[in-house]
Amino acid sequence: MRVGDIACGRSGDKASTLDLTLVAQDEASYRLLESTVTVERAQAEISRAMPGTVRRYALPDLLALKFVIDDALPGGVYASLHAGMHWQKAAAYVLLEMDVEEPKH
Amino acid sequence: MDTSSSESVRRIGGGAGFAGDRIDPAVALAGSDAIDAVVLECLAERTLVPGLRARRQNPDAGSDPRLRRRLLPLLPAAHKTGCRIISNLGAANPAAAARQIARLADEVGAPGMRVAGVVGDDVVRHADAIAWEEPIQGTLLGAHAYLGTEGLIAAISEGADVVVTGRVADSALFAAELMPFLDGTDDAFANAVMIGHLLECSGQVTGGNFEAPGGGSLDGASYARLGYPIARVERDGSAVIHILDGAPGRVDRLTCTLQLLYEIHDPSAYITPDAIVDFSKVRIEELGNNRVRVSGARKVGRPEKLKVSGFVERPGTHADVEMSYAGTGALTRARHAAEALRIRLEYFAEDAIRIDIVGVDSVLSGASLPSNASPPEVRIHVSAFCRDEEEAQSIEDEMYTLSICGPAGGGSMRSERRPRVTVIDGLIDRSLVETTVVWG
């Protein structure tokens, strides 16, 4: 199962910092994401696409996880060598494509 | 039925989320009688840069180049309903923007509109007193502090029908309009900041840039006519977020939570010029019919210093070149072309050049789904930081020569160049930032 099967996601950025948000579709999905999309796993996936150190904020009241990656966008979006501007708007899909285990019934 | 309408004390709309946003949604909001004020957030890092460059050539230039096209239809609509317009489309020159808007109001038959410009975000003269996060490597093109609500509130209290600013915290554009109607508590103000943050990206809270878990999304016709958000705000700052009746869109817990957490860092300490706000305990209740009640933001402090964005012009130019390969084996041929280019351009430092294949690994460097499928067409892409125009030309030439001495079928070449500008953050003492209101 993809993370994207049980959550929606969005990317944002401020200067050299990237932020990725996941919002779970329900409480069970949130608990699954909270325990499986750890900062270590997110770091491993994100490191395949960009530099930077991942911080994670868990928001149980909002059923959301927030990932903030400092120095993912060195120099800001204007200085990026990627094809076209604002490539990082797609970065949430790094997390949405991750595999998570189905909840046990 | 939505019972909140009788309790709301102020109704505010989000009419633009960036400089290039659509014009018609704000006109629909302002002309609807459903709102008291419309806010157009039109300024980002990359939109301040051209403004700064334009102002360097002409002291009367530097405001948003879309100002006229946006306000020609908006001013008459707002004039008719008495809806206030608040925007940061002054960009690098809010005073000039205020004068231009006052002239436009006369032109469109909306005379007597009071147009205020809020100035003071330009702090480049204090560059040496700003604590920059990193050394400035190049020419400092501009330095702009994020202003809070103070100047906006002054302009509104003096009767402005239109308020135009430069760099102001996006949420402050909304919070300033709501302030006089709130109960005066810190948490009501925190809620106003939250409402601003929810509305500041226009369609991003009403179903734009959104895919539901499992893949559901709006259809093309709905995206083409997406409704932009309205907040009906109560005295404690809580609000109902919705869209105009009949407008396509989606407002629910998922869309509101995604936008609540968008582009903030620590959700329990969202830093704005007026307040540090805790969003972590916000309540988002679905009322049905694309209506969501939001409440529960808390003020947890006030930052001692203001954030500054510095724009540093670096020498040289940024080249960006692409070419297509199509048909059977397109990906293999593109990979050979990329390999040839890496050899031909090996004199570039590793961190000064990027070569990738659009359709395969140009966005997420191959970190998205692995794929062995052979795409029917791909584009090879090169971008590089070049010392000068001649070096940029040499990259374009290297790519072009592959059309005769590289893999078969290379074509559809596109090439562009742009100046090299780096954005750096800094902090400035509040005492050095003076906000004033000028009239257009």
mmCIF file with all atom_site columns, C-alpha atoms in Angstrom, chain A residues 24-100:
data_model
loop_
_atom_site.group_PDB
_atom_site.id
_atom_site.type_symbol
_atom_site.label_atom_id
_atom_site.label_alt_id
_atom_site.label_comp_id
_atom_site.label_asym_id
_atom_site.label_entity_id
_atom_site.label_seq_id
_atom_site.pdbx_PDB_ins_code
_atom_site.Cartn_x
_atom_site.Cartn_y
_atom_site.Cartn_z
_atom_site.occupancy
_atom_site.B_iso_or_equiv
_atom_site.pdbx_formal_charge
_atom_site.auth_seq_id
_atom_site.auth_comp_id
_atom_site.auth_asym_id
_atom_site.auth_atom_id
_atom_site.pdbx_PDB_model_num
ATOM 1  C CA . ALA A 1 24  ? -4.227 10.997 7.106   1.00 0.00 ? 24  ALA A CA 1
ATOM 2  C CA . GLN A 1 25  ? -7.720 10.060 5.981   1.00 0.00 ? 25  GLN A CA 1
ATOM 3  C CA . ASP A 1 26  ? -8.693 8.774  9.466   1.00 0.00 ? 26  ASP A CA 1
ATOM 4  C CA . GLU A 1 27  ? -7.282 8.011  12.907  1.00 0.00 ? 27  GLU A CA 1
ATOM 5  C CA . ALA A 1 28  ? -6.211 4.435  12.097  1.00 0.00 ? 28  ALA A CA 1
ATOM 6  C CA . SER A 1 29  ? -4.316 5.687  9.061   1.00 0.00 ? 29  SER A CA 1
ATOM 7  C CA . TYR A 1 30  ? -2.687 8.382  11.174  1.00 0.00 ? 30  TYR A CA 1
ATOM 8  C CA . ARG A 1 31  ? -1.483 5.838  13.742  1.00 0.00 ? 31  ARG A CA 1
ATOM 9  C CA . LEU A 1 32  ? -0.034 3.696  10.950  1.00 0.00 ? 32  LEU A CA 1
ATOM 10 C CA . LEU A 1 33  ? 1.775  6.650  9.366   1.00 0.00 ? 33  LEU A CA 1
ATOM 11 C CA . GLU A 1 34  ? 2.964  7.951  12.721  1.00 0.00 ? 34  GLU A CA 1
ATOM 12 C CA . SER A 1 35  ? 4.638  4.624  13.506  1.00 0.00 ? 35  SER A CA 1
ATOM 13 C CA . THR A 1 36  ? 5.971  3.762  10.043  1.00 0.00 ? 36  THR A CA 1
ATOM 14 C CA . VAL A 1 37  ? 6.935  7.030  8.330   1.00 0.00 ? 37  VAL A CA 1
ATOM 15 C CA . THR A 1 38  ? 9.647  7.645  10.885  1.00 0.00 ? 38  THR A CA 1
ATOM 16 C CA . VAL A 1 39  ? 12.163 10.422 10.549  1.00 0.00 ? 39  VAL A CA 1
ATOM 17 C CA . GLU A 1 40  ? 14.807 7.810  9.635   1.00 0.00 ? 40  GLU A CA 1
ATOM 18 C CA . ARG A 1 41  ? 12.698 6.305  6.835   1.00 0.00 ? 41  ARG A CA 1
ATOM 19 C CA . ALA A 1 42  ? 11.690 9.701  5.519   1.00 0.00 ? 42  ALA A CA 1
ATOM 20 C CA . GLN A 1 43  ? 15.319 10.801 5.569   1.00 0.00 ? 43  GLN A CA 1
ATOM 21 C CA . ALA A 1 44  ? 16.362 7.731  3.564   1.00 0.00 ? 44  ALA A CA 1
ATOM 22 C CA . GLU A 1 45  ? 13.698 8.363  0.884   1.00 0.00 ? 45  GLU A CA 1
ATOM 23 C CA . ILE A 1 46  ? 14.225 12.106 0.684   1.00 0.00 ? 46  ILE A CA 1
ATOM 24 C CA . SER A 1 47  ? 18.007 11.707 0.432   1.00 0.00 ? 47  SER A CA 1
ATOM 25 C CA . ARG A 1 48  ? 17.469 9.945  -2.900  1.00 0.00 ? 48  ARG A CA 1
ATOM 26 C CA . ALA A 1 49  ? 15.984 13.155 -4.321  1.00 0.00 ? 49  ALA A CA 1
ATOM 27 C CA . MET A 1 50  ? 17.663 16.081 -2.553  1.00 0.00 ? 50  MET A CA 1
ATOM 28 C CA . PRO A 1 51  ? 20.092 17.069 0.181   1.00 0.00 ? 51  PRO A CA 1
ATOM 29 C CA . GLY A 1 52  ? 19.127 18.200 3.678   1.00 0.00 ? 52  GLY A CA 1
ATOM 30 C CA . THR A 1 53  ? 18.357 16.977 7.171   1.00 0.00 ? 53  THR A CA 1
ATOM 31 C CA . VAL A 1 54  ? 14.787 15.943 7.966   1.00 0.00 ? 54  VAL A CA 1
ATOM 32 C CA . ARG A 1 55  ? 12.878 17.034 11.091  1.00 0.00 ? 55  ARG A CA 1
ATOM 33 C CA . ARG A 1 56  ? 9.457  15.541 11.800  1.00 0.00 ? 56  ARG A CA 1
ATOM 34 C CA . TYR A 1 57  ? 6.529  16.996 13.739  1.00 0.00 ? 57  TYR A CA 1
ATOM 35 C CA . ALA A 1 58  ? 3.710  14.670 14.765  1.00 0.00 ? 58  ALA A CA 1
ATOM 36 C CA . LEU A 1 59  ? 0.280  16.350 15.032  1.00 0.00 ? 59  LEU A CA 1
ATOM 37 C CA . PRO A 1 60  ? -2.197 13.801 16.432  1.00 0.00 ? 60  PRO A CA 1
ATOM 38 C CA . ASP A 1 61  ? -4.989 16.374 16.893  1.00 0.00 ? 61  ASP A CA 1
ATOM 39 C CA . LEU A 1 62  ? -4.804 17.189 13.172  1.00 0.00 ? 62  LEU A CA 1
ATOM 40 C CA . LEU A 1 63  ? -4.050 13.592 12.043  1.00 0.00 ? 63  LEU A CA 1
ATOM 41 C CA . ALA A 1 64  ? -1.027 15.040 10.261  1.00 0.00 ? 64  ALA A CA 1
ATOM 42 C CA . LEU A 1 65  ? 2.731  14.662 9.996   1.00 0.00 ? 65  LEU A CA 1
ATOM 43 C CA . LYS A 1 66  ? 4.998  17.521 9.029   1.00 0.00 ? 66  LYS A CA 1
ATOM 44 C CA . PHE A 1 67  ? 8.491  17.080 7.608   1.00 0.00 ? 67  PHE A CA 1
ATOM 45 C CA . VAL A 1 68  ? 10.841 20.042 7.429   1.00 0.00 ? 68  VAL A CA 1
ATOM 46 C CA . ILE A 1 69  ? 14.072 19.658 5.462   1.00 0.00 ? 69  ILE A CA 1
ATOM 47 C CA . ASP A 1 70  ? 16.661 22.361 6.003   1.00 0.00 ? 70  ASP A CA 1
ATOM 48 C CA . ASP A 1 71  ? 19.013 23.118 3.108   1.00 0.00 ? 71  ASP A CA 1
ATOM 49 C CA . ALA A 1 72  ? 17.062 20.941 0.666   1.00 0.00 ? 72  ALA A CA 1
ATOM 50 C CA . LEU A 1 73  ? 16.977 23.874 -1.786  1.00 0.00 ? 73  LEU A CA 1
ATOM 51 C CA . PRO A 1 74  ? 20.383 25.549 -1.593  1.00 0.00 ? 74  PRO A CA 1
ATOM 52 C CA . GLY A 1 75  ? 20.070 29.201 -2.620  1.00 0.00 ? 75  GLY A CA 1
ATOM 53 C CA . GLY A 1 76  ? 16.256 29.011 -2.865  1.00 0.00 ? 76  GLY A CA 1
ATOM 54 C CA . VAL A 1 77  ? 14.128 27.997 -5.852  1.00 0.00 ? 77  VAL A CA 1
ATOM 55 C CA . TYR A 1 78  ? 15.510 30.789 -8.008  1.00 0.00 ? 78  TYR A CA 1
ATOM 56 C CA . ALA A 1 79  ? 18.996 29.246 -7.844  1.00 0.00 ? 79  ALA A CA 1
ATOM 57 C CA . SER A 1 80  ? 17.933 25.678 -8.648  1.00 0.00 ? 80  SER A CA 1
ATOM 58 C CA . LEU A 1 81  ? 19.458 23.777 -11.577 1.00 0.00 ? 81  LEU A CA 1
ATOM 59 C CA . HIS A 1 82  ? 16.361 21.596 -11.956 1.00 0.00 ? 82  HIS A CA 1
ATOM 60 C CA . ALA A 1 83  ? 14.359 21.722 -15.180 1.00 0.00 ? 83  ALA A CA 1
ATOM 61 C CA . GLY A 1 84  ? 11.896 24.586 -14.841 1.00 0.00 ? 84  GLY A CA 1
ATOM 62 C CA . MET A 1 85  ? 10.948 26.598 -11.768 1.00 0.00 ? 85  MET A CA 1
ATOM 63 C CA . HIS A 1 86  ? 9.426  25.147 -8.590  1.00 0.00 ? 86  HIS A CA 1
ATOM 64 C CA . TRP A 1 87  ? 10.251 21.494 -9.230  1.00 0.00 ? 87  TRP A CA 1
ATOM 65 C CA . GLN A 1 88  ? 9.912  20.968 -5.466  1.00 0.00 ? 88  GLN A CA 1
ATOM 66 C CA . LYS A 1 89  ? 6.122  21.369 -5.683  1.00 0.00 ? 89  LYS A CA 1
ATOM 67 C CA . ALA A 1 90  ? 6.199  17.656 -6.616  1.00 0.00 ? 90  ALA A CA 1
ATOM 68 C CA . ALA A 1 91  ? 8.438  16.626 -3.717  1.00 0.00 ? 91  ALA A CA 1
ATOM 69 C CA . ALA A 1 92  ? 5.569  15.413 -1.494  1.00 0.00 ? 92  ALA A CA 1
ATOM 70 C CA . TYR A 1 93  ? 5.319  12.459 -3.857  1.00 0.00 ? 93  TYR A CA 1
ATOM 71 C CA . VAL A 1 94  ? 8.600  11.122 -2.437  1.00 0.00 ? 94  VAL A CA 1
ATOM 72 C CA . LEU A 1 95  ? 6.612  10.447 0.762   1.00 0.00 ? 95  LEU A CA 1
ATOM 73 C CA . LEU A 1 96  ? 3.302  9.566  -0.944  1.00 0.00 ? 96  LEU A CA 1
ATOM 74 C CA . GLU A 1 97  ? 5.024  6.777  -2.937  1.00 0.00 ? 97  GLU A CA 1
ATOM 75 C CA . MET A 1 98  ? 6.494  5.111  0.170   1.00 0.00 ? 98  MET A CA 1
ATOM 76 C CA . ASP A 1 99  ? 5.205  1.650  1.081   1.00 0.00 ? 99  ASP A CA 1
ATOM 77 C CA . VAL A 1 100 ? 3.305  1.171  4.330   1.00 0.00 ? 100 VAL A CA 1
#
